[in-house]
Short mmCIF file of C-alpha atoms in Angstrom, two decimals:
data_model
loop_
_atom_site.label_atom_id
_atom_site.label_comp_id
_atom_site.label_asym_id
_atom_site.label_seq_id
_atom_site.Cartn_x
_atom_site.Cartn_y
_atom_site.Cartn_z
CA MET P 32 0.00 0.00 0.00
CA ASP P 33 1.60 3.29 -1.13
CA GLU P 34 1.97 6.40 1.02
CA HIS P 35 -0.84 8.23 -0.79
CA HIS P 36 -3.21 5.39 0.03
CA VAL P 37 -2.10 5.31 3.67
CA ASN P 38 -2.49 9.09 4.10
CA ILE P 39 -6.02 9.13 2.71
CA LEU P 40 -7.06 6.23 4.99
CA ARG P 41 -5.51 8.01 8.00
CA GLU P 42 -7.35 11.23 7.22
CA SER P 43 -10.55 9.24 6.62
CA ARG P 44 -10.28 7.71 10.09
CA ALA P 45 -9.75 11.18 11.58
CA GLU P 46 -12.85 12.54 9.80
CA ILE P 47 -14.93 9.60 10.96
CA SER P 48 -13.69 10.07 14.56
CA ARG P 49 -14.76 13.71 14.44
CA LEU P 50 -18.15 12.65 13.11
CA GLN P 51 -18.43 10.04 15.89
CA LEU P 52 -17.92 12.68 18.57
CA LEU P 53 -20.60 14.86 17.05
CA SER P 54 -23.05 11.96 16.70
CA ALA P 55 -22.52 11.15 20.39
CA PHE P 56 -23.07 14.82 21.32
CA PHE P 57 -26.30 15.32 19.39
CA GLY P 58 -27.72 11.85 19.99
CA GLU P 59 -29.75 12.08 16.77
CA GLU P 60 -30.40 8.74 15.13
CA ILE P 61 -29.79 10.02 11.60
CA VAL P 62 -26.38 11.47 12.52
CA TYR P 63 -25.38 8.19 14.14
CA LYS P 64 -26.58 6.23 11.09
CA ILE P 65 -24.48 8.44 8.82
CA TYR P 66 -21.48 7.90 11.08
CA LEU P 67 -21.95 4.11 10.92
CA ARG P 68 -22.39 4.23 7.15
CA SER P 69 -19.22 6.30 6.81
CA GLN P 70 -17.37 3.61 8.73
CA VAL P 71 -18.68 0.99 6.32
CA ILE P 72 -17.53 3.07 3.35
CA HIS P 73 -14.10 3.55 4.89
CA GLN P 74 -13.80 -0.16 5.62
CA LEU P 75 -14.74 -0.94 2.04
CA PHE P 76 -11.76 1.05 0.74
CA GLU P 77 -9.42 -0.18 3.45
CA ASN P 78 -10.20 -3.83 2.65
CA ASN P 79 -10.13 -3.41 -1.11
CA GLU P 80 -6.91 -1.82 -2.32
CA GLU P 81 -8.00 -2.17 -5.93
CA LEU P 82 -10.66 0.50 -5.38
CA ASP P 83 -9.79 4.07 -6.34
CA ILE P 84 -8.75 5.55 -2.98
CA ASP P 85 -9.29 9.04 -4.34
CA LYS P 86 -13.02 8.35 -4.34
CA LEU P 87 -12.88 7.91 -0.57
CA GLU P 88 -11.15 11.28 -0.27
CA LEU P 89 -13.75 12.78 -2.63
CA PHE P 90 -16.56 11.36 -0.48
CA HIS P 91 -15.18 13.03 2.65
CA VAL P 92 -14.43 16.31 0.88
CA GLN P 93 -17.87 16.53 -0.71
CA PHE P 94 -19.91 15.26 2.20
CA THR P 95 -18.26 14.46 5.55
CA ALA P 96 -16.24 17.67 5.89
CA SER P 97 -19.25 19.88 5.11
CA LEU P 98 -21.44 17.85 7.48
CA ILE P 99 -18.90 18.15 10.30
CA GLU P 100 -18.58 21.90 9.74
CA LEU P 101 -22.37 22.27 9.73
CA LEU P 102 -22.83 20.24 12.92
CA ARG P 103 -20.07 22.22 14.64
CA LYS P 104 -21.76 25.47 13.71
CA ILE P 105 -25.07 24.20 15.09
CA LYS P 106 -23.31 23.03 18.27
CA LYS P 107 -21.64 26.42 18.74
CA SER P 108 -24.90 28.28 18.16
CA ASN P 109 -26.78 26.00 20.56
CA GLU P 110 -24.13 26.40 23.26
CA LYS P 111 -24.35 30.19 22.93
CA ASN P 112 -28.13 30.06 23.42
CA VAL P 113 -27.76 27.61 26.30
CA THR P 114 -25.29 30.00 27.95
CA LEU P 115 -27.96 32.72 27.84
CA ILE P 116 -30.41 30.36 29.53
CA TYR P 117 -27.88 29.45 32.23
CA ASP P 118 -27.18 33.16 32.77
CA GLU P 119 -30.90 33.73 33.35
CA MET P 120 -31.00 30.79 35.74
CA LEU P 121 -28.06 32.21 37.70
CA LEU P 122 -29.83 35.57 37.99
CA ASN P 123 -32.96 33.80 39.22
CA LYS P 124 -30.93 31.82 41.77
CA GLU P 125 -29.28 35.02 43.00
CA MET P 126 -32.70 36.64 43.42
CA ILE P 127 -33.94 33.55 45.26
CA ARG P 128 -30.92 33.70 47.55
CA LYS P 129 -31.44 37.38 48.34
CA MET P 130 -35.15 36.92 48.96
CA SER P 131 -34.57 33.85 51.09
CA ASP P 132 -32.21 35.87 53.26
CA THR P 133 -34.89 38.46 53.99
CA VAL P 134 -38.17 36.57 53.84
CA LEU P 135 -39.81 36.01 57.21
CA SER P 136 -40.14 32.34 57.96
CA GLU P 137 -43.49 30.59 58.00
CA ASN P 138 -42.74 29.34 61.52
CA ALA P 139 -42.15 32.87 62.82
CA PHE P 140 -45.43 33.98 61.27
CA LYS P 141 -47.33 31.10 62.88
CA LEU P 142 -45.83 31.88 66.28
CA ASP P 143 -46.59 35.60 66.03
CA LYS P 144 -50.18 34.86 64.93
CA GLN P 145 -50.70 33.20 68.31
CA ARG P 146 -49.20 36.19 70.13
CA GLN P 147 -51.36 38.60 68.15
CA SER P 148 -54.50 36.58 68.94
CA LEU P 149 -53.64 36.82 72.63
CA LYS P 150 -53.16 40.61 72.36
CA ILE P 151 -56.48 41.05 70.55
CA ASN P 152 -58.37 38.93 73.06
CA GLN P 153 -56.81 40.84 75.97
CA SER P 154 -57.60 44.15 74.26
CA LEU P 155 -61.23 43.18 73.66
CA LYS P 156 -61.63 42.13 77.29
CA LYS P 157 -60.19 45.47 78.35
CA LEU P 158 -62.46 47.29 75.90
CA PHE P 159 -65.47 45.54 77.45
CA GLU P 160 -64.36 46.76 80.89
CA VAL P 161 -63.82 50.31 79.60
CA LEU P 162 -67.27 50.37 77.98
CA SER P 163 -68.91 48.87 81.08
CA ASP P 164 -67.22 51.27 83.50
CA HIS P 165 -67.45 54.30 81.19
CA THR P 166 -63.78 55.08 81.64
CA GLU P 167 -61.36 56.68 79.20
CA GLU P 168 -58.63 54.11 79.75
CA PHE P 169 -56.77 52.97 76.63
CA PRO P 170 -57.82 49.34 76.05
CA PHE P 171 -55.28 48.06 73.52
CA ALA P 172 -52.30 45.87 74.35
CA LYS P 173 -48.83 47.27 73.78
CA GLY P 174 -47.52 46.83 70.22
CA ILE P 175 -50.82 45.60 68.86
CA ASN P 176 -50.09 47.09 65.41
CA SER P 177 -46.56 45.72 65.09
CA PHE P 178 -47.83 42.33 63.85
CA SER P 179 -49.45 43.76 60.72
CA SER P 180 -46.65 46.20 60.03
CA ARG P 181 -44.22 43.28 60.09
CA TYR P 182 -46.17 40.68 58.11
CA ALA P 183 -48.70 42.50 55.90
CA LYS P 184 -46.40 42.87 52.91
CA ASP P 185 -45.54 39.18 52.72
CA PHE P 186 -48.47 37.31 54.26
CA PHE P 187 -51.64 39.37 53.83
CA TYR P 188 -53.97 38.94 50.87
CA ASP P 189 -54.67 41.80 48.46
CA ILE P 190 -58.20 43.13 48.14
CA SER P 191 -59.62 46.04 46.17
CA PRO P 192 -60.47 49.40 47.76
CA GLU P 193 -64.13 48.62 46.98
CA GLN P 194 -63.93 45.36 48.91
CA LEU P 195 -62.30 47.10 51.85
CA GLY P 196 -64.96 49.81 51.81
CA THR P 197 -67.72 47.20 51.89
CA LEU P 198 -66.13 45.32 54.78
CA ILE P 199 -65.85 48.33 57.06
CA GLU P 200 -69.35 49.72 56.49
CA PHE P 201 -71.52 49.81 59.63
CA ASP P 202 -74.67 51.27 61.11
CA PRO P 203 -73.75 53.59 64.04
CA ALA P 204 -76.98 52.58 65.78
CA GLU P 205 -75.60 49.05 66.11
CA MET P 206 -72.28 50.13 67.59
CA TYR P 207 -70.56 50.79 70.88
CA ILE P 208 -68.47 53.83 70.07
CA ASP P 209 -65.74 54.83 72.50
CA MET P 210 -63.05 57.47 72.16
CA HIS P 211 -60.53 54.67 71.59
CA ALA P 212 -62.48 52.05 69.62
CA SER P 213 -65.75 51.09 67.94
CA ILE P 214 -67.34 47.63 68.07
CA GLN P 215 -70.68 46.15 67.08
CA ARG P 216 -72.91 45.54 70.09
CA LYS P 217 -73.79 41.97 69.00
CA LEU P 218 -70.11 41.20 68.39
CA MET P 219 -69.19 42.30 71.90
CA GLY P 220 -72.06 40.23 73.28
CA LEU P 221 -70.87 37.13 71.42
CA LEU P 222 -67.29 37.71 72.55
CA CYS P 223 -68.42 37.87 76.18
CA LYS P 224 -70.53 34.74 75.75
CA HIS P 225 -67.55 32.78 74.44
CA ASP P 226 -65.04 34.27 76.89
CA PHE P 227 -63.12 36.13 74.16
CA ARG P 228 -61.78 32.86 72.71
CA THR P 229 -60.70 33.83 69.20
CA GLU P 230 -57.70 33.34 66.95
CA PHE P 231 -56.12 35.17 64.03
CA PHE P 232 -57.60 33.93 60.76
CA TYR P 233 -56.09 35.86 57.82
CA GLY P 234 -54.82 39.31 56.95
CA LEU P 235 -56.00 41.57 54.13
CA LYS P 236 -54.41 44.62 52.59
CA SER P 237 -55.49 47.30 50.16
CA GLY P 238 -52.63 49.67 49.47
CA GLN P 239 -51.37 50.82 52.86
CA LEU P 240 -54.60 49.91 54.66
CA ILE P 241 -54.86 46.55 56.38
CA ILE P 242 -57.56 44.43 57.99
CA GLU P 243 -56.99 41.58 60.41
CA LEU P 244 -59.55 38.77 60.33
CA TYR P 245 -60.35 36.65 63.39
CA LYS P 246 -62.48 33.59 64.02
CA PHE P 247 -64.19 32.29 67.14
CA LEU P 248 -62.73 29.06 68.45
CA ASP P 249 -66.07 27.58 69.54
CA ILE P 250 -68.43 28.64 66.74
CA ASP P 251 -68.26 29.31 63.02
CA ARG P 252 -68.27 33.11 63.17
CA HIS P 253 -65.69 35.68 62.10
CA PHE P 254 -64.95 39.31 62.77
CA LEU P 255 -62.49 41.92 61.56
CA PHE P 256 -60.20 44.43 63.18
CA PHE P 257 -59.50 47.61 61.18
CA PRO P 258 -56.52 49.20 63.00
CA SER P 259 -56.76 52.55 61.19
CA ARG P 260 -60.03 53.21 63.01
CA ASN P 261 -59.73 50.67 65.85
CA LEU P 262 -62.91 49.17 64.45
CA PHE P 263 -64.34 45.69 65.17
CA LEU P 264 -67.11 44.28 62.94
CA PHE P 265 -68.64 40.94 62.03
CA PHE P 266 -67.88 39.69 58.52
CA GLU P 267 -68.88 36.71 56.39
CA LEU P 268 -66.46 34.73 54.23
CA SER P 269 -68.90 35.12 51.35
CA GLU P 270 -68.00 38.82 51.31
CA LEU P 271 -64.49 37.89 50.13
CA GLU P 272 -65.06 35.90 46.96
CA GLY P 273 -62.08 35.21 44.73
CA ILE P 274 -59.47 34.80 47.48
CA ASP P 275 -57.61 31.50 47.55
CA TRP P 276 -57.49 30.83 51.29
CA THR P 277 -55.50 27.62 50.70
CA ASN P 278 -52.43 29.59 49.55
CA ASN P 279 -50.46 30.01 52.76
CA LEU P 280 -47.19 31.12 51.17
CA SER P 281 -45.95 34.64 51.76
CA GLU P 282 -45.66 37.01 48.81
CA LYS P 283 -41.90 36.47 48.68
CA GLY P 284 -42.44 32.76 49.22
CA ARG P 285 -44.70 32.66 46.18
CA ILE P 286 -42.14 34.56 44.10
CA ILE P 287 -39.41 32.14 45.20
CA GLN P 288 -41.66 29.20 44.28
CA GLU P 289 -42.32 30.72 40.84
CA LEU P 290 -38.61 31.36 40.23
CA ASN P 291 -37.74 27.79 41.20
CA TYR P 292 -40.43 26.50 38.83
CA LYS P 293 -39.13 28.77 36.07
CA ASN P 294 -35.57 27.51 36.60
CA ASP P 295 -36.78 23.92 36.33
CA LYS P 296 -38.37 24.73 32.99
CA LEU P 297 -35.27 26.62 31.82
CA GLU P 298 -33.06 23.68 32.76
CA SER P 299 -35.24 21.33 30.71
CA SER P 300 -35.16 23.78 27.80
CA ALA P 301 -31.38 24.06 28.00
CA ALA P 302 -30.97 20.29 27.91
CA ALA P 303 -33.18 20.06 24.79
CA LEU P 304 -31.67 23.12 23.11
CA LYS P 305 -28.10 21.95 23.58
CA THR P 306 -28.52 19.11 21.08
CA PHE P 307 -31.23 20.64 18.87
CA ILE P 308 -30.88 20.26 15.09
CA PRO P 309 -33.36 22.17 12.86
CA ARG P 310 -35.91 20.01 11.07
CA GLU P 311 -34.73 21.25 7.65
CA ILE P 312 -31.24 19.92 8.30
CA LEU P 313 -32.49 16.60 9.64
CA ASP P 314 -34.54 16.15 6.45
CA LEU P 315 -31.47 16.88 4.36
CA LEU P 316 -29.40 14.38 6.33
CA GLU P 317 -32.08 11.75 5.76
CA GLU P 318 -31.72 12.32 2.03
CA ASN P 319 -27.95 12.06 2.22
CA TYR P 320 -28.13 8.87 4.23
CA LEU P 321 -30.31 7.27 1.58
CA LYS P 322 -27.77 8.21 -1.09
CA ILE P 323 -24.71 6.86 0.75
CA SER P 324 -26.63 3.71 1.62
CA ASP P 325 -27.16 2.96 -2.07
CA ILE P 326 -25.18 -0.13 -2.99
CA ASN P 327 -24.12 1.58 -6.21
CA PHE P 328 -23.12 4.84 -4.59
CA LEU P 329 -19.54 4.63 -5.89
CA ASN P 330 -20.83 4.77 -9.43
CA HIS P 331 -22.76 7.94 -8.62
CA LEU P 332 -20.25 9.63 -6.36
CA ASN P 333 -20.26 12.75 -8.52
CA ASN P 334 -23.91 13.23 -7.54
CA PHE P 335 -22.65 14.28 -4.12
CA ASP P 336 -21.68 17.60 -5.67
CA VAL P 337 -25.30 18.70 -5.45
CA GLN P 338 -25.71 17.47 -1.87
CA ALA P 339 -22.42 19.05 -0.86
CA ASN P 340 -23.54 22.40 -2.22
CA ILE P 341 -26.78 22.12 -0.25
CA LEU P 342 -24.85 21.39 2.95
CA LYS P 343 -22.54 24.32 2.32
CA ALA P 344 -25.53 26.56 1.66
CA MET P 345 -26.91 25.51 5.05
CA LEU P 346 -23.77 26.88 6.64
CA LYS P 347 -24.76 30.38 5.46
CA THR P 348 -28.36 30.30 6.66
CA ASP P 349 -29.92 31.88 9.75
CA LEU P 350 -31.54 28.64 10.89
CA PHE P 351 -29.39 28.65 14.03
#
């Protein structure tokens, strides 16, 4: 075997090795089938020295080299797009980290709800005494507004100004009105009957205004506390349609959950995009595979000129 023959076979093996790496990277069946067929063609020339070795070189020049260049360009383009996705994921993770550092824990909120319920119950008992004794003593527990100021942004549900206005409407004739607070007469009577046993239910906010909702422990009744006016009124859950009471995540907690979900989707997209080959190119490769699989392909090797030109034209497109 002369040196020319040896050199062409060596370069053929190198081309096929490059194609093998790309077929493994993309994992597309058609690319792998072309790689296997190229091996068969190479083996045919290596085992039959009487064949014109220049035809093997022509096959790689017209087809394999252009295919490798095309696949490399697709790979480079895909990796650039994947990098953009990973950059977005990193930004999301950084935002999650920053928000996680500042978000108030669910456990802290649950504990402070119990403390706030105790303050409200103590304040209502004191208000009953103030109203009964006709004194001007301030009835509210110390720091009663600190709970809402701390948790409203993250844990309270948004309502419209119209909803808030409806909730705090009342008939003055039905109220005990003191210089420090106002409460419905029937609500105070029910609180006394059940020994002021209530617990924090949910919080609402409309702009800067907040409402705290409470429920009786022994019966299915609810009332609200409107701190801006120190107002206590009955309310019905039916007055707050459209609120998903099952969503117990804080506002920041919901954002963190959404960012994590988005990152999961981005990661899946990145995995798919990394090895994506446009449909037009896959169709072209199917055509080429059929041609090189033809048992008489050596007799029609010059026909690869057309296919080679198509592959080279693909290199200049904006498909990727």
